[in-house]
Coordinates of C-alpha atoms in Angstrom, one line a residue:
M187 CA 44.1 25.6 -0.5
E188 CA 43.1 27.5 -3.7
Y189 CA 39.6 28.9 -3.7
Q190 CA 37.2 26.9 -5.9
P191 CA 33.8 28.7 -6.3
A192 CA 30.5 26.8 -6.1
T193 CA 29.8 25.1 -9.5
N194 CA 26.1 25.9 -9.2
R195 CA 26.5 29.5 -8.3
Y196 CA 24.7 30.9 -11.4
D197 CA 21.7 28.7 -10.6
K198 CA 21.1 30.5 -7.3
M199 CA 20.7 34.0 -8.7
E200 CA 18.5 36.1 -11.0
Y201 CA 20.2 38.3 -13.5
R202 CA 18.6 41.5 -14.9
R203 CA 19.5 43.5 -18.0
C204 CA 20.9 46.9 -17.0
G205 CA 19.0 49.5 -19.0
N206 CA 19.6 49.6 -22.7
S207 CA 22.8 47.7 -22.6
G208 CA 24.2 44.2 -23.2
L209 CA 25.1 44.0 -19.5
K210 CA 23.2 41.9 -16.9
L211 CA 23.7 42.4 -13.2
S212 CA 22.9 40.0 -10.4
A213 CA 19.7 40.9 -8.6
F214 CA 21.8 41.5 -5.5
S215 CA 25.2 43.3 -5.5
L216 CA 27.6 43.4 -2.6
G217 CA 28.6 46.9 -1.3
L218 CA 31.9 47.3 0.4
W219 CA 31.2 50.5 2.2
H220 CA 31.6 48.8 5.6
N221 CA 33.6 45.7 6.8
F222 CA 36.5 46.1 4.4
G223 CA 38.5 48.8 6.0
E224 CA 41.8 48.6 7.9
N225 CA 40.1 47.7 11.2
S226 CA 38.0 44.9 9.7
D227 CA 38.9 41.3 10.1
F228 CA 40.6 40.3 6.7
K229 CA 39.5 36.7 7.0
N230 CA 35.9 37.7 7.4
S231 CA 36.2 40.1 4.5
R232 CA 37.4 37.3 2.3
N233 CA 34.6 35.1 3.4
L234 CA 32.1 37.8 2.6
I235 CA 33.3 38.0 -1.0
K236 CA 33.5 34.3 -1.4
T237 CA 30.0 33.7 0.0
A238 CA 28.6 36.4 -2.3
F239 CA 30.3 34.9 -5.4
D240 CA 29.4 31.3 -4.4
N241 CA 25.8 32.4 -4.4
G242 CA 25.8 34.1 -7.8
I243 CA 26.5 37.7 -6.8
T244 CA 28.8 39.0 -9.5
H245 CA 28.8 42.7 -8.9
F246 CA 31.0 44.2 -6.2
D247 CA 30.6 47.9 -5.5
L248 CA 33.2 50.2 -4.1
A249 CA 34.2 53.9 -4.0
N250 CA 37.5 55.7 -3.5
N251 CA 36.6 56.8 0.0
Y252 CA 35.3 53.5 1.4
G253 CA 37.1 52.3 4.4
P254 CA 37.9 53.6 6.9
P255 CA 40.4 55.1 6.3
P256 CA 39.5 56.2 2.7
G257 CA 40.9 53.9 0.1
S258 CA 41.4 50.9 2.4
A259 CA 38.3 49.0 1.2
E260 CA 39.8 49.0 -2.3
T261 CA 43.2 47.9 -1.0
C262 CA 41.5 45.1 0.9
F263 CA 39.5 44.1 -2.1
G264 CA 42.6 44.1 -4.3
K265 CA 44.3 41.7 -1.9
I266 CA 41.3 39.4 -2.1
L267 CA 41.2 39.6 -5.8
K268 CA 44.8 38.6 -6.1
S269 CA 44.7 35.8 -3.5
D270 CA 41.4 34.2 -4.6
F271 CA 39.8 35.6 -7.8
K272 CA 42.6 36.1 -10.3
N273 CA 41.1 33.4 -12.5
Y274 CA 37.6 34.8 -12.2
R275 CA 38.0 38.5 -13.0
D276 CA 36.0 38.1 -16.2
E277 CA 33.1 36.7 -14.3
M278 CA 33.0 39.8 -12.0
I279 CA 31.5 43.3 -12.3
I280 CA 33.7 45.7 -10.3
S281 CA 32.6 49.3 -9.8
S282 CA 34.1 52.3 -8.1
K283 CA 33.1 56.0 -7.6
A284 CA 34.6 59.4 -6.9
G285 CA 32.8 62.6 -5.8
Y286 CA 33.3 62.9 -2.0
T287 CA 36.3 64.1 -0.2
M288 CA 39.3 61.9 -0.8
W289 CA 42.5 63.9 -0.2
D290 CA 43.4 67.4 0.9
G291 CA 43.5 70.5 -1.3
P292 CA 41.2 71.7 -4.2
Y293 CA 41.7 68.6 -6.4
G294 CA 40.5 65.8 -4.0
D295 CA 36.8 66.3 -4.0
W296 CA 33.6 67.0 -6.1
G297 CA 33.5 66.7 -9.9
S298 CA 36.3 68.2 -11.8
K299 CA 38.0 66.3 -14.6
K300 CA 41.3 66.6 -12.6
Y301 CA 39.8 64.9 -9.6
L302 CA 37.8 62.1 -11.3
V303 CA 40.7 61.0 -13.6
S304 CA 43.2 61.1 -10.8
S305 CA 41.0 59.3 -8.4
L306 CA 40.3 56.4 -10.7
D307 CA 44.0 56.1 -11.4
Q308 CA 44.5 55.7 -7.7
S309 CA 41.6 53.2 -7.3
L310 CA 43.0 51.0 -10.1
K311 CA 46.4 51.0 -8.4
R312 CA 44.9 50.0 -5.0
M313 CA 42.9 47.2 -6.6
D314 CA 45.7 46.2 -9.0
L315 CA 43.3 46.4 -11.9
E316 CA 43.6 47.6 -15.5
Y317 CA 40.0 48.8 -15.6
V318 CA 36.8 48.8 -13.6
D319 CA 33.5 47.7 -15.2
I320 CA 31.5 50.7 -14.0
F321 CA 32.8 54.1 -12.8
Y322 CA 30.3 56.5 -11.1
H323 CA 30.3 60.2 -10.3
H324 CA 29.3 59.8 -6.7
R325 CA 27.4 63.1 -6.2
P326 CA 26.5 66.2 -8.1
D327 CA 28.8 69.2 -8.0
S328 CA 27.1 72.6 -8.4
E329 CA 30.3 74.5 -8.9
T330 CA 31.7 72.4 -11.8
P331 CA 30.0 72.5 -15.2
L332 CA 28.1 69.3 -15.7
E333 CA 29.6 69.1 -19.2
E334 CA 33.1 68.9 -17.6
T335 CA 32.1 66.1 -15.2
M336 CA 30.4 64.1 -17.9
A337 CA 33.3 64.7 -20.3
A338 CA 35.6 63.2 -17.6
L339 CA 33.4 60.1 -17.5
N340 CA 33.5 59.9 -21.3
L341 CA 37.3 60.3 -21.3
I342 CA 37.7 57.5 -18.8
V343 CA 35.8 55.1 -21.1
Q344 CA 37.8 56.3 -24.1
Q345 CA 41.0 55.6 -22.2
G346 CA 39.9 52.1 -21.4
K347 CA 39.9 52.6 -17.6
A348 CA 36.1 51.8 -17.3
L349 CA 33.7 49.9 -19.6
Y350 CA 30.6 51.8 -18.4
V351 CA 29.8 54.9 -16.5
G352 CA 27.0 55.8 -14.0
I353 CA 25.9 58.5 -11.6
S354 CA 24.8 58.4 -8.0
N355 CA 22.7 60.7 -5.8
Y356 CA 21.5 62.9 -8.8
R357 CA 18.0 64.3 -8.6
P358 CA 15.7 63.9 -11.7
A359 CA 16.4 67.2 -13.4
E360 CA 20.2 67.0 -13.1
A361 CA 20.1 63.3 -14.0
A362 CA 18.2 64.1 -17.2
K363 CA 20.8 66.7 -18.2
A364 CA 23.6 64.2 -17.4
F365 CA 22.0 61.5 -19.5
K366 CA 21.6 63.9 -22.5
I367 CA 25.2 65.1 -22.4
L368 CA 26.6 61.5 -22.1
K369 CA 24.4 60.2 -24.9
E370 CA 25.6 63.0 -27.2
M371 CA 29.2 62.1 -26.4
G372 CA 28.6 58.5 -27.3
T373 CA 29.0 57.1 -23.8
P374 CA 25.5 56.6 -22.6
C375 CA 24.8 56.4 -18.8
L376 CA 24.5 52.8 -17.8
I377 CA 23.1 53.1 -14.3
H378 CA 22.0 55.4 -11.5
Q379 CA 22.6 54.6 -7.8
P380 CA 20.2 56.4 -5.5
K381 CA 19.3 55.9 -1.9
Y382 CA 16.0 54.0 -1.9
S383 CA 14.0 52.0 0.6
M384 CA 10.6 51.7 2.2
F385 CA 11.6 54.6 4.4
E386 CA 13.3 56.7 1.7
R387 CA 11.1 57.0 -1.4
W388 CA 12.2 60.2 -3.1
V389 CA 13.1 58.3 -6.2
E390 CA 9.3 57.7 -6.8
D391 CA 8.9 61.4 -7.4
G392 CA 10.2 61.4 -11.0
L393 CA 13.5 59.6 -11.0
L394 CA 12.2 56.0 -11.5
D395 CA 10.0 57.3 -14.4
L396 CA 13.0 59.0 -15.9
L397 CA 15.2 55.9 -15.7
G398 CA 12.4 53.8 -17.3
K399 CA 12.0 56.3 -20.1
E400 CA 15.7 56.7 -20.7
K401 CA 16.4 53.0 -20.2
V402 CA 19.0 53.6 -17.5
G403 CA 19.5 50.9 -14.9
C404 CA 18.8 51.5 -11.2
I405 CA 20.7 50.1 -8.2
P406 CA 19.4 51.3 -4.9
F407 CA 21.7 51.6 -1.9
S408 CA 20.8 51.5 1.8
P409 CA 17.7 49.3 1.0
L410 CA 17.3 48.3 4.6
A411 CA 17.5 51.9 5.9
Q412 CA 20.7 51.3 7.8
G413 CA 19.2 48.2 9.4
L414 CA 15.8 49.7 10.5
L415 CA 14.0 47.4 8.0
T416 CA 15.1 44.3 9.8
D417 CA 14.0 42.6 13.0
K418 CA 17.0 44.1 14.8
Y419 CA 15.1 47.0 16.4
L420 CA 11.8 45.4 17.2
N421 CA 12.6 45.2 20.9
G422 CA 14.9 48.1 21.5
I423 CA 18.5 48.9 20.5
P424 CA 20.8 45.8 20.7
A425 CA 24.3 46.3 22.0
D426 CA 26.0 45.2 18.8
S427 CA 23.9 47.4 16.5
R428 CA 25.3 50.2 14.4
V429 CA 23.4 52.7 16.5
A430 CA 25.1 51.5 19.7
T431 CA 28.6 51.0 18.2
S432 CA 29.0 54.1 16.0
G433 CA 25.8 56.1 15.6
Q434 CA 27.4 58.0 12.7
F435 CA 24.7 57.4 10.1
L436 CA 21.9 55.9 12.1
K437 CA 21.3 57.6 15.5
A438 CA 19.2 56.5 18.4
D439 CA 16.8 59.4 18.0
H440 CA 15.9 58.0 14.5
I441 CA 14.3 55.0 16.3
T442 CA 11.2 56.8 17.5
P443 CA 8.1 55.0 19.0
E444 CA 6.2 55.9 15.8
R445 CA 9.0 54.4 13.6
V446 CA 9.1 51.2 15.8
E447 CA 5.3 50.9 15.3
K448 CA 5.7 51.0 11.6
I449 CA 8.5 48.4 11.7
I450 CA 6.4 46.0 13.8
A451 CA 3.4 46.4 11.4
L452 CA 5.7 45.8 8.4
N453 CA 7.2 42.8 10.2
N454 CA 3.7 41.3 10.7
I455 CA 3.0 41.5 6.9
A456 CA 6.4 39.9 6.2
R457 CA 5.6 37.0 8.5
E458 CA 2.3 36.5 6.7
R459 CA 4.3 36.3 3.5
G460 CA 6.7 33.7 5.0
Q461 CA 9.6 36.2 5.0
K462 CA 11.7 38.1 7.4
L463 CA 11.2 41.8 7.4
A464 CA 14.6 42.4 5.6
Q465 CA 13.7 39.9 2.9
M466 CA 10.4 41.6 2.3
A467 CA 12.0 45.0 2.2
L468 CA 14.4 43.8 -0.5
A469 CA 11.7 42.0 -2.4
W470 CA 9.6 45.2 -2.3
L471 CA 12.3 46.9 -4.3
L472 CA 12.9 44.1 -6.7
R473 CA 9.3 43.8 -7.6
D474 CA 9.8 46.9 -9.8
E475 CA 11.2 45.9 -13.2
R476 CA 13.1 49.3 -13.3
I477 CA 15.3 48.1 -10.5
T478 CA 18.3 46.3 -11.9
S479 CA 20.0 45.2 -8.7
V480 CA 19.9 46.0 -5.0
L481 CA 23.1 46.8 -3.1
I482 CA 23.4 44.9 0.2
G483 CA 26.0 45.3 2.9
S484 CA 27.0 42.6 5.2
S485 CA 29.1 41.9 8.3
K486 CA 28.5 38.1 8.3
P487 CA 28.3 35.6 5.5
E488 CA 25.0 34.3 6.6
Q489 CA 23.5 37.8 6.1
I490 CA 24.2 37.5 2.4
T491 CA 22.6 34.1 2.0
D492 CA 19.7 35.3 4.1
S493 CA 19.2 38.3 1.9
I494 CA 19.2 36.2 -1.3
K495 CA 16.2 34.2 0.0
A496 CA 14.2 37.3 -0.8
L497 CA 14.2 36.1 -4.4
D498 CA 11.9 33.2 -3.4
N499 CA 9.0 35.7 -3.3
I500 CA 9.2 39.1 -5.0
S501 CA 5.5 39.2 -6.0
F502 CA 3.1 41.3 -3.9
T503 CA -0.7 41.3 -4.0
K504 CA -2.5 44.6 -4.3
E505 CA -3.8 44.1 -0.8
E506 CA -0.2 43.7 0.5
L507 CA 1.0 46.8 -1.3
D508 CA -1.9 48.9 -0.1
A509 CA -1.3 47.7 3.5
I510 CA 2.4 48.6 3.2
N511 CA 1.7 52.0 1.8
Q512 CA -0.8 52.7 4.5
I513 CA 1.8 51.8 7.1
L514 CA 4.4 54.0 5.5
K515 CA 2.2 57.1 5.3

């Protein structure tokens, strides 16, 4: 049966203008870093995309190296687009990135024009798309002139392979330089994608102020600190958790007694707000008007709908914010 999205999908979501642009993004975006690789269940992957779209999520975020293996998330997403979303492409924002290792040799990594242009060409083939809506440089490259990397992003827009460009993982000083170069080229930076959560707050040391000043959007990734900001680890490490099954990005020694104490204290505040801890952690990010959208990952459709409920309460009292800051010290 042909997929028919929910007719009330746009009533379920908040949409925020992205920087100084005509583009609005859904308050939540679905990241395809996990659960879309070759070893993932394709039926579940389809259900994740459908659930997100049915609930008003219009932005789907990928990168060339998402999988595993690298490239397989884009291939999977391309199949889902073809089977279910061919009539809805113009209602979707699709982004990809390049900047981490993708193939062997000197041209498959970092920030050269050769790598970025070649990588996006490969991404478009995997997804069977003519263009992406947003293309990011995934990380800074100290060995390539910033002017070359930004010129590559500008070229990609001029070629019609991307509508907008962004950067990810750039610190304030290098981000400011990138914004200046792009603006002078006539292709302003649309958005910055940093790692940001209650447990990872480096963006508050200048980056958020810069984004507000330059009117560049912000879309945090890892907003739940790899699952730490959920009720998953309140009583130890569950057998099906990412720590127990892979331990690649979140390791058991990250879950210290001191960290668990903080999680429990934050969970108590969330309960008083009528929210789950994860919902409060997402709302805490969205309370800031400089945040355009928050990237969520999901292994189950119900995790998506559960996250969206954070929109029911994104207001915090001064007392709540003071208590949260005290816990996070």
